[in-house]
Tab-separated table of C-alpha atoms in Angstrom:
chain	number	residue	atom	x	y	z
A	1	UNK	CA	-17.735	4.394	15.725
A	2	UNK	CA	-21.310	3.249	16.250
A	3	UNK	CA	-22.876	0.870	13.721
A	4	UNK	CA	-25.015	2.681	11.160
A	5	UNK	CA	-23.812	6.222	11.973
A	6	UNK	CA	-22.635	8.619	9.293
A	7	UNK	CA	-18.832	8.568	8.923
A	8	UNK	CA	-16.219	10.719	7.285
A	9	UNK	CA	-14.151	8.508	5.004
A	10	UNK	CA	-10.901	9.343	3.211
A	11	UNK	CA	-10.151	7.370	0.050
A	12	UNK	CA	-6.671	7.486	-1.514
A	13	UNK	CA	-5.627	7.432	-5.202
A	14	UNK	CA	-8.299	9.902	-6.278
A	15	UNK	CA	-7.426	9.561	-9.991
A	16	UNK	CA	-8.702	5.968	-10.074
A	17	UNK	CA	-12.137	4.993	-11.405
A	18	UNK	CA	-12.292	2.598	-8.474
A	19	UNK	CA	-12.025	5.542	-6.082
A	20	UNK	CA	-14.708	7.387	-8.020
A	21	UNK	CA	-17.137	4.508	-7.892
A	22	UNK	CA	-16.467	3.752	-4.229
A	23	UNK	CA	-16.981	7.436	-3.350
A	24	UNK	CA	-20.332	7.389	-5.116
A	25	UNK	CA	-21.409	4.222	-3.269
A	26	UNK	CA	-20.350	5.548	0.149
A	27	UNK	CA	-21.918	8.975	-0.436
A	28	UNK	CA	-25.192	7.375	-1.593
A	29	UNK	CA	-25.256	5.566	1.768
A	30	UNK	CA	-25.017	8.879	3.592
A	31	UNK	CA	-21.322	9.070	4.394
A	32	UNK	CA	-19.105	12.087	3.897
A	33	UNK	CA	-16.246	11.314	1.455
A	34	UNK	CA	-12.914	13.039	0.915
A	35	UNK	CA	-10.172	11.870	-1.489
A	36	UNK	CA	-6.424	12.340	-1.763
A	37	UNK	CA	-3.964	12.123	-4.653
A	38	UNK	CA	-0.536	13.337	-5.668
A	39	UNK	CA	-1.944	14.706	-8.928
A	40	UNK	CA	-3.926	17.995	-8.859
A	41	UNK	CA	-6.525	16.868	-11.401
A	42	UNK	CA	-8.069	13.558	-10.304
A	43	UNK	CA	-11.453	12.494	-11.716
A	44	UNK	CA	-13.073	11.735	-8.362
A	45	UNK	CA	-12.275	15.300	-7.187
A	46	UNK	CA	-15.003	16.542	-9.520
A	47	UNK	CA	-17.726	14.152	-8.378
A	48	UNK	CA	-20.663	15.431	-6.361
A	49	UNK	CA	-20.039	12.456	-4.070
A	50	UNK	CA	-16.774	14.029	-2.850
A	51	UNK	CA	-16.731	16.896	-0.388
A	52	UNK	CA	-13.010	17.401	-0.021
A	53	UNK	CA	-9.808	16.880	-2.058
A	54	UNK	CA	-6.288	16.797	-0.605
A	55	UNK	CA	-3.120	16.898	-2.722
A	56	UNK	CA	-0.373	14.835	-1.115
A	57	UNK	CA	3.186	13.682	-1.885
A	58	UNK	CA	3.733	10.739	-4.293
A	59	UNK	CA	3.976	7.708	-2.001
A	60	UNK	CA	6.532	5.849	-4.127
A	61	UNK	CA	9.046	8.671	-4.017
A	62	UNK	CA	8.230	10.398	-0.739
A	63	UNK	CA	6.702	7.634	1.389
A	64	UNK	CA	7.333	9.126	4.804
A	65	UNK	CA	5.955	12.525	3.791
A	66	UNK	CA	2.921	10.812	2.192
A	67	UNK	CA	2.057	8.852	5.326
A	68	UNK	CA	2.488	11.887	7.548
A	69	UNK	CA	0.311	13.974	5.317
A	70	UNK	CA	-2.453	11.358	5.259
A	71	UNK	CA	-2.244	11.071	9.038
A	72	UNK	CA	-2.420	14.913	9.254
A	73	UNK	CA	-5.576	14.963	7.187
A	74	UNK	CA	-7.084	12.360	9.497
A	75	UNK	CA	-6.383	14.612	12.477
A	76	UNK	CA	-7.427	17.929	10.920
A	77	UNK	CA	-10.584	16.632	9.161
A	78	UNK	CA	-11.807	14.183	11.793
A	79	UNK	CA	-11.552	11.166	9.443
A	80	UNK	CA	-13.188	8.010	10.772
A	81	UNK	CA	-11.789	5.581	8.144
A	82	UNK	CA	-9.023	5.604	5.577
A	83	UNK	CA	-9.542	3.288	2.595
A	84	UNK	CA	-6.378	2.908	0.509
A	85	UNK	CA	-6.949	1.890	-3.125
A	86	UNK	CA	-3.642	0.998	-4.784
A	87	UNK	CA	-0.171	-0.072	-3.608
A	88	UNK	CA	0.075	2.812	-1.191
A	89	UNK	CA	-1.630	0.245	0.990
A	90	UNK	CA	1.742	-1.389	1.718
A	91	UNK	CA	3.366	1.932	2.460
A	92	UNK	CA	0.609	2.993	4.882
A	93	UNK	CA	0.731	-0.374	6.588
A	94	UNK	CA	4.463	0.140	7.366
A	95	UNK	CA	3.605	3.445	9.093
A	96	UNK	CA	0.258	2.539	10.640
A	97	UNK	CA	1.507	3.731	13.998
A	98	UNK	CA	1.142	7.333	12.817
A	99	UNK	CA	-2.652	7.053	12.850
A	100	UNK	CA	-4.805	7.650	15.943
A	101	UNK	CA	-6.822	4.762	17.370
A	102	UNK	CA	-10.002	6.699	16.566
A	103	UNK	CA	-9.317	6.181	12.850
A	104	UNK	CA	-9.993	2.810	11.182
A	105	UNK	CA	-7.128	2.213	8.759
A	106	UNK	CA	-8.695	-0.341	6.411
A	107	UNK	CA	-5.822	-2.704	5.841
A	108	UNK	CA	-3.880	-5.600	7.414
A	109	UNK	CA	-0.499	-5.548	9.134
A	110	UNK	CA	2.488	-5.086	6.885
A	111	UNK	CA	3.655	-8.705	7.016
A	112	UNK	CA	0.273	-9.935	5.698
A	113	UNK	CA	0.005	-7.195	3.059
A	114	UNK	CA	3.557	-7.852	1.846
A	115	UNK	CA	3.075	-11.640	1.669
A	116	UNK	CA	-0.032	-11.250	-0.454
A	117	UNK	CA	1.409	-8.525	-2.688
A	118	UNK	CA	4.639	-10.426	-3.406
A	119	UNK	CA	3.717	-12.951	-6.114
A	120	UNK	CA	6.454	-15.368	-5.037
A	121	UNK	CA	5.781	-15.318	-1.284
A	122	UNK	CA	2.045	-15.670	-1.962
A	123	UNK	CA	2.595	-18.931	-3.871
A	124	UNK	CA	4.894	-20.177	-1.121
A	125	UNK	CA	2.217	-19.321	1.478
A	126	UNK	CA	-0.401	-21.305	-0.484
A	127	UNK	CA	1.926	-24.290	-0.496
A	128	UNK	CA	2.406	-23.962	3.247
A	129	UNK	CA	-1.378	-23.977	3.656
A	130	UNK	CA	-1.684	-27.113	1.582
A	131	UNK	CA	-3.510	-25.316	-1.231
A	132	UNK	CA	-2.647	-26.539	-4.785
A	133	UNK	CA	-0.615	-24.071	-6.867
A	134	UNK	CA	0.600	-23.785	-10.403
A	135	UNK	CA	4.252	-24.916	-10.720
A	136	UNK	CA	6.517	-21.987	-9.927
A	137	UNK	CA	10.152	-21.102	-9.286
A	138	UNK	CA	12.167	-18.105	-8.141
A	139	UNK	CA	14.594	-16.365	-10.507
A	140	UNK	CA	16.852	-14.187	-8.347
A	141	UNK	CA	19.771	-14.178	-10.782
A	142	UNK	CA	21.158	-15.678	-14.015
A	143	UNK	CA	22.097	-18.992	-12.316
A	144	UNK	CA	18.437	-19.619	-11.520
A	145	UNK	CA	17.530	-19.398	-15.207
A	146	UNK	CA	19.737	-22.381	-16.011
A	147	UNK	CA	18.117	-24.382	-13.248
A	148	UNK	CA	14.535	-23.981	-14.465
A	149	UNK	CA	12.933	-27.388	-15.161
A	150	UNK	CA	9.676	-26.438	-16.867
A	151	UNK	CA	8.665	-28.766	-19.717
A	152	UNK	CA	5.689	-26.584	-20.803
A	153	UNK	CA	5.315	-22.807	-21.397
A	154	UNK	CA	5.568	-20.599	-18.352
A	155	UNK	CA	5.009	-16.945	-17.383
A	156	UNK	CA	7.850	-14.754	-16.135
A	157	UNK	CA	7.101	-11.631	-14.097
A	158	UNK	CA	8.569	-9.823	-11.136
A	159	UNK	CA	7.451	-10.683	-7.601
A	160	UNK	CA	6.333	-7.055	-7.136
A	161	UNK	CA	4.545	-6.098	-10.337
A	162	UNK	CA	1.130	-5.175	-11.644
A	163	UNK	CA	-0.974	-5.163	-14.826
A	164	UNK	CA	0.843	-2.181	-16.382
A	165	UNK	CA	4.067	-4.207	-16.550
A	166	UNK	CA	5.015	-6.845	-19.063
A	167	UNK	CA	4.563	-10.553	-18.429
A	168	UNK	CA	6.808	-12.696	-20.590
A	169	UNK	CA	5.554	-15.975	-21.978
A	170	UNK	CA	8.605	-18.247	-22.001
A	171	UNK	CA	9.313	-21.753	-23.267
A	172	UNK	CA	11.617	-24.519	-21.986
A	173	UNK	CA	15.184	-23.662	-22.975
A	174	UNK	CA	14.640	-19.903	-23.331
A	175	UNK	CA	17.697	-17.922	-22.172
A	176	UNK	CA	15.605	-15.029	-20.813
A	177	UNK	CA	18.374	-12.565	-21.649
A	178	UNK	CA	15.932	-9.667	-21.365
A	179	UNK	CA	15.726	-9.969	-17.573
A	180	UNK	CA	17.537	-7.568	-15.292
A	181	UNK	CA	17.824	-8.242	-11.576
A	182	UNK	CA	16.919	-6.294	-8.444
A	183	UNK	CA	17.890	-8.031	-5.147
A	184	UNK	CA	14.677	-6.777	-3.488
A	185	UNK	CA	12.378	-7.799	-6.371
A	186	UNK	CA	13.139	-11.254	-7.865
A	187	UNK	CA	11.340	-12.786	-10.790
A	188	UNK	CA	8.853	-15.622	-10.582
A	189	UNK	CA	8.490	-18.302	-13.262
A	190	UNK	CA	4.969	-19.730	-13.163
A	191	UNK	CA	3.355	-22.473	-15.189
A	192	UNK	CA	1.235	-21.138	-18.060
A	193	UNK	CA	-2.113	-22.905	-17.886
A	194	UNK	CA	-5.081	-22.365	-20.192
A	195	UNK	CA	-8.637	-22.366	-18.931
A	196	UNK	CA	-11.528	-20.110	-17.967
A	197	UNK	CA	-10.204	-16.982	-16.307
A	198	UNK	CA	-11.910	-15.085	-13.510
A	199	UNK	CA	-11.134	-12.102	-11.299
A	200	UNK	CA	-12.569	-11.310	-7.869
A	201	UNK	CA	-13.026	-8.481	-5.438
A	202	UNK	CA	-13.819	-9.005	-1.735
A	203	UNK	CA	-14.245	-6.742	1.321
A	204	UNK	CA	-12.998	-8.435	4.482
A	205	UNK	CA	-12.554	-7.797	8.209
A	206	UNK	CA	-10.633	-9.944	10.651
A	207	UNK	CA	-10.657	-12.996	8.363
A	208	UNK	CA	-14.361	-12.766	7.457
A	209	UNK	CA	-15.700	-11.884	4.040
A	210	UNK	CA	-18.545	-9.353	3.971
A	211	UNK	CA	-18.832	-8.558	0.240
A	212	UNK	CA	-17.706	-10.492	-2.791
A	213	UNK	CA	-17.747	-10.125	-6.577
A	214	UNK	CA	-16.534	-12.513	-9.307
A	215	UNK	CA	-16.349	-11.793	-13.004
A	216	UNK	CA	-14.904	-13.598	-16.039
A	217	UNK	CA	-12.108	-12.013	-18.077
A	218	UNK	CA	-13.832	-10.736	-21.207
A	219	UNK	CA	-12.746	-7.558	-22.993
A	220	UNK	CA	-9.267	-6.742	-21.687
A	221	UNK	CA	-6.054	-4.839	-22.553
A	222	UNK	CA	-3.297	-7.328	-23.305
A	223	UNK	CA	-5.503	-10.083	-21.919
A	224	UNK	CA	-5.113	-8.844	-18.313
A	225	UNK	CA	-6.597	-5.376	-17.629
A	226	UNK	CA	-10.355	-5.927	-17.813
A	227	UNK	CA	-12.575	-3.380	-19.561
A	228	UNK	CA	-15.987	-4.992	-18.901
A	229	UNK	CA	-17.376	-6.546	-15.730
A	230	UNK	CA	-20.367	-8.843	-15.149
A	231	UNK	CA	-21.096	-10.709	-11.915
A	232	UNK	CA	-21.142	-14.500	-12.106
A	233	UNK	CA	-21.880	-17.106	-9.456
A	234	UNK	CA	-18.883	-19.406	-8.849
A	235	UNK	CA	-19.252	-21.302	-5.555
A	236	UNK	CA	-15.742	-22.816	-5.867
A	237	UNK	CA	-14.105	-19.394	-6.073
A	238	UNK	CA	-16.199	-18.016	-3.256
A	239	UNK	CA	-15.234	-20.914	-0.988
A	240	UNK	CA	-11.583	-20.639	-1.966
A	241	UNK	CA	-11.466	-16.888	-1.154
A	242	UNK	CA	-13.313	-17.408	2.159
A	243	UNK	CA	-10.739	-20.057	3.172
A	244	UNK	CA	-7.641	-17.994	2.372
A	245	UNK	CA	-9.095	-14.818	3.914
A	246	UNK	CA	-9.840	-16.744	7.084
A	247	UNK	CA	-6.439	-18.389	7.304
A	248	UNK	CA	-4.620	-15.097	6.846
A	249	UNK	CA	-6.999	-13.201	9.169
A	250	UNK	CA	-7.116	-10.573	6.442
A	251	UNK	CA	-8.609	-7.100	6.805
A	252	UNK	CA	-9.005	-4.912	3.747
A	253	UNK	CA	-10.218	-5.353	0.195
A	254	UNK	CA	-8.583	-7.919	-1.975
A	255	UNK	CA	-8.771	-9.475	-5.432
A	256	UNK	CA	-7.517	-12.764	-6.875
A	257	UNK	CA	-6.901	-13.896	-10.458
A	258	UNK	CA	-8.023	-17.465	-11.177
A	259	UNK	CA	-7.829	-20.081	-13.885
A	260	UNK	CA	-10.470	-22.813	-13.861
A	261	UNK	CA	-9.102	-25.781	-15.817
A	262	UNK	CA	-11.655	-28.446	-16.982
A	263	UNK	CA	-9.498	-31.283	-15.620
A	264	UNK	CA	-7.151	-29.765	-13.038
A	265	UNK	CA	-9.693	-27.494	-11.392
A	266	UNK	CA	-9.258	-24.093	-9.822
A	267	UNK	CA	-5.905	-22.401	-9.406
A	268	UNK	CA	-5.018	-18.837	-8.444
A	269	UNK	CA	-2.399	-16.884	-10.398
A	270	UNK	CA	-1.876	-14.069	-7.923
A	271	UNK	CA	-3.378	-11.952	-5.200
A	272	UNK	CA	-4.002	-8.195	-5.224
A	273	UNK	CA	-4.403	-7.038	-1.587
A	274	UNK	CA	-6.053	-3.741	-2.533
A	275	UNK	CA	-9.070	-2.503	-4.503
A	276	UNK	CA	-9.798	-4.144	-7.857
A	277	UNK	CA	-12.261	-3.415	-10.647
A	278	UNK	CA	-14.943	-5.543	-9.028
A	279	UNK	CA	-15.876	-2.581	-6.816
A	280	UNK	CA	-17.434	-0.981	-9.931
A	281	UNK	CA	-20.057	-3.761	-10.181
A	282	UNK	CA	-21.938	-2.870	-7.004
A	283	UNK	CA	-24.925	-0.544	-6.865
A	284	UNK	CA	-26.050	1.947	-4.178
A	285	UNK	CA	-28.828	-0.460	-3.294
A	286	UNK	CA	-26.224	-3.045	-2.252
A	287	UNK	CA	-25.055	-0.822	0.619
A	288	UNK	CA	-21.492	-2.083	0.582
A	289	UNK	CA	-20.587	0.580	3.174
A	290	UNK	CA	-21.864	-1.987	5.683
A	291	UNK	CA	-19.189	-4.432	4.493
A	292	UNK	CA	-16.360	-1.988	5.244
A	293	UNK	CA	-17.557	-1.726	8.818
A	294	UNK	CA	-18.449	-5.429	9.142
A	295	UNK	CA	-22.125	-4.653	9.836
A	296	UNK	CA	-23.914	-6.995	7.433
A	297	UNK	CA	-24.732	-10.644	8.305
A	298	UNK	CA	-25.389	-11.934	4.794
A	299	UNK	CA	-22.746	-11.710	2.072
A	300	UNK	CA	-23.228	-8.727	-0.244
A	301	UNK	CA	-22.801	-9.482	-3.961
A	302	UNK	CA	-23.455	-7.333	-7.067
A	303	UNK	CA	-26.620	-7.862	-9.146
A	304	UNK	CA	-26.318	-10.408	-11.925
A	305	UNK	CA	-27.141	-9.592	-15.587
A	306	UNK	CA	-25.723	-6.069	-15.449
A	307	UNK	CA	-22.586	-5.321	-17.478
A	308	UNK	CA	-20.399	-2.373	-16.601
A	309	UNK	CA	-17.525	-1.026	-18.656
A	310	UNK	CA	-14.724	1.499	-18.545
A	311	UNK	CA	-16.047	3.427	-21.476
A	312	UNK	CA	-12.878	5.303	-22.420
A	313	UNK	CA	-10.895	2.064	-22.252
A	314	UNK	CA	-13.448	0.245	-24.441
A	315	UNK	CA	-13.360	3.084	-26.968
A	316	UNK	CA	-9.565	2.946	-27.189
A	317	UNK	CA	-8.994	-0.840	-27.003
A	318	UNK	CA	-12.261	-2.804	-27.048
A	319	UNK	CA	-12.681	-2.819	-30.813
A	320	UNK	CA	-9.254	-4.452	-31.338
A	321	UNK	CA	-9.105	-8.159	-32.171
A	322	UNK	CA	-6.658	-8.881	-29.353
A	323	UNK	CA	-8.981	-7.461	-26.711
A	324	UNK	CA	-11.296	-10.500	-26.921
A	325	UNK	CA	-10.942	-13.930	-28.524
A	326	UNK	CA	-13.050	-14.005	-31.701
A	327	UNK	CA	-13.742	-10.270	-31.505
A	328	UNK	CA	-15.326	-8.373	-34.373
A	329	UNK	CA	-16.270	-4.709	-34.757
A	330	UNK	CA	-19.966	-5.636	-34.922
A	331	UNK	CA	-19.723	-7.592	-31.682
A	332	UNK	CA	-17.805	-4.737	-30.032
A	333	UNK	CA	-20.527	-2.219	-30.992
A	334	UNK	CA	-23.237	-4.487	-29.638
A	335	UNK	CA	-21.486	-5.003	-26.344
A	336	UNK	CA	-20.436	-1.341	-26.029
A	337	UNK	CA	-24.069	-0.215	-26.375
A	338	UNK	CA	-25.321	-2.805	-23.844
A	339	UNK	CA	-22.902	-1.892	-21.034
A	340	UNK	CA	-23.133	0.883	-18.449
A	341	UNK	CA	-20.179	3.258	-18.187
A	342	UNK	CA	-18.456	3.436	-14.783
A	343	UNK	CA	-17.394	7.085	-15.287
A	344	UNK	CA	-20.318	8.995	-16.823
A	345	UNK	CA	-23.304	8.912	-14.449
A	346	UNK	CA	-26.503	10.904	-14.783
A	347	UNK	CA	-26.488	13.780	-12.304
A	348	UNK	CA	-22.720	13.453	-11.703
A	349	UNK	CA	-21.035	14.263	-15.038
A	350	UNK	CA	-18.107	16.256	-13.582
A	351	UNK	CA	-15.634	13.311	-13.702
A	352	UNK	CA	-16.520	12.579	-17.362
A	353	UNK	CA	-16.142	16.210	-18.298
A	354	UNK	CA	-12.741	16.337	-16.636
A	355	UNK	CA	-11.388	13.150	-18.277
A	356	UNK	CA	-9.240	14.984	-20.859
A	357	UNK	CA	-7.582	17.309	-18.303
A	358	UNK	CA	-7.102	14.340	-15.956
A	359	UNK	CA	-5.454	12.224	-18.657
A	360	UNK	CA	-3.270	15.198	-19.648
A	361	UNK	CA	-1.969	15.039	-16.073
A	362	UNK	CA	-1.354	11.335	-16.388
A	363	UNK	CA	0.424	11.846	-19.730
A	364	UNK	CA	2.751	14.326	-17.998
A	365	UNK	CA	3.447	11.610	-15.411
A	366	UNK	CA	4.275	9.172	-18.184
A	367	UNK	CA	6.777	11.588	-19.705
A	368	UNK	CA	8.229	12.482	-16.309
A	369	UNK	CA	8.808	8.872	-15.259
A	370	UNK	CA	9.502	7.567	-18.803
A	371	UNK	CA	6.769	4.925	-18.730
A	372	UNK	CA	3.756	4.186	-20.918
A	373	UNK	CA	0.313	5.681	-20.376
A	374	UNK	CA	-0.843	2.740	-18.222
A	375	UNK	CA	2.330	3.011	-16.184
A	376	UNK	CA	1.915	6.763	-15.849
A	377	UNK	CA	-1.526	6.222	-14.377
A	378	UNK	CA	-0.204	4.375	-11.314
A	379	UNK	CA	3.604	4.680	-11.301
A	380	UNK	CA	3.959	7.112	-8.403
A	381	UNK	CA	1.625	4.969	-6.213
A	382	UNK	CA	3.454	1.647	-6.792
A	383	UNK	CA	5.536	-0.224	-4.228
A	384	UNK	CA	8.233	-2.739	-5.247
A	385	UNK	CA	9.441	-4.129	-1.961
A	386	UNK	CA	11.834	-1.377	-0.896
A	387	UNK	CA	11.607	-0.804	2.855
A	388	UNK	CA	10.977	2.756	4.070
């Protein structure tokens, strides 16, 4: 592919607002965009930015079929680049050999993707690189619980997990009887540290960072799934991400969750080697398509002073007291009116109009897989360490 030429790009996980916003950004830059999803009603399908929709198998339950179907779309549609959005990234990386050399599969090799996705192996990798980490320990079975030596509160979560799943706040001496064990997916106990919390999103190629966004955790569901996004300058975070991306020679998009402690400094909680909400902070004028192809020389960052929100999420959760420390209904109304919605966009209202049918599909997924609404949104695109 020549620099600057119009490309045909396939984005996965079409139900996601991240996919919708990325499709709009790429289409505004002149590229042709298609999307794929295992659900028939996906919000990005109804965007004017999208020229083609492909229904595919659920990657969690039919991974080989999914990868072959994506590779088939690449061949039949002349796709120049595939940009995976969620944890289907790991599955595609295992079967990258299916894709022709003419297609740019925007991800790293499986070993790198897996190391970053696995919350335990990621912390171990940071230690090996000499980067300070929060105190952590592996819990592979009941015997490991008795051996924990934390003297302060700590978080307990599975090595392969995501925001839709519960994180337990535990205390020294807790028996953790609620844990069940999967030999391919151990638990990690990780020091619970207070401080200013930030999330990031970066677009990288061959260990170089071409676009980067950082935003504080403000309105959020259960303190983790952010509902509003505003770019901030944090040189320490930018330098940290550059360093790790370079050392891992990472290609793809990636996000990190950070805590900045006033005395102990910056620590990362986990890595998300896939798209994160930071993609929704960029504007068409930023031309982030250049970052995916490694064409820009200066780092692309979103504009400051602009607040974006997931409007439906804010309406459902943002007014609650637990969505923001010190929240009030008056404050919520003020902030809701000041933010720009990431779904409804003038001249492209199809996705907003189709929200109710789309969420009806997701509700069916929730019932089918016996998970909550948040879990139903992503459950069939998750990967928990089971080899294909």
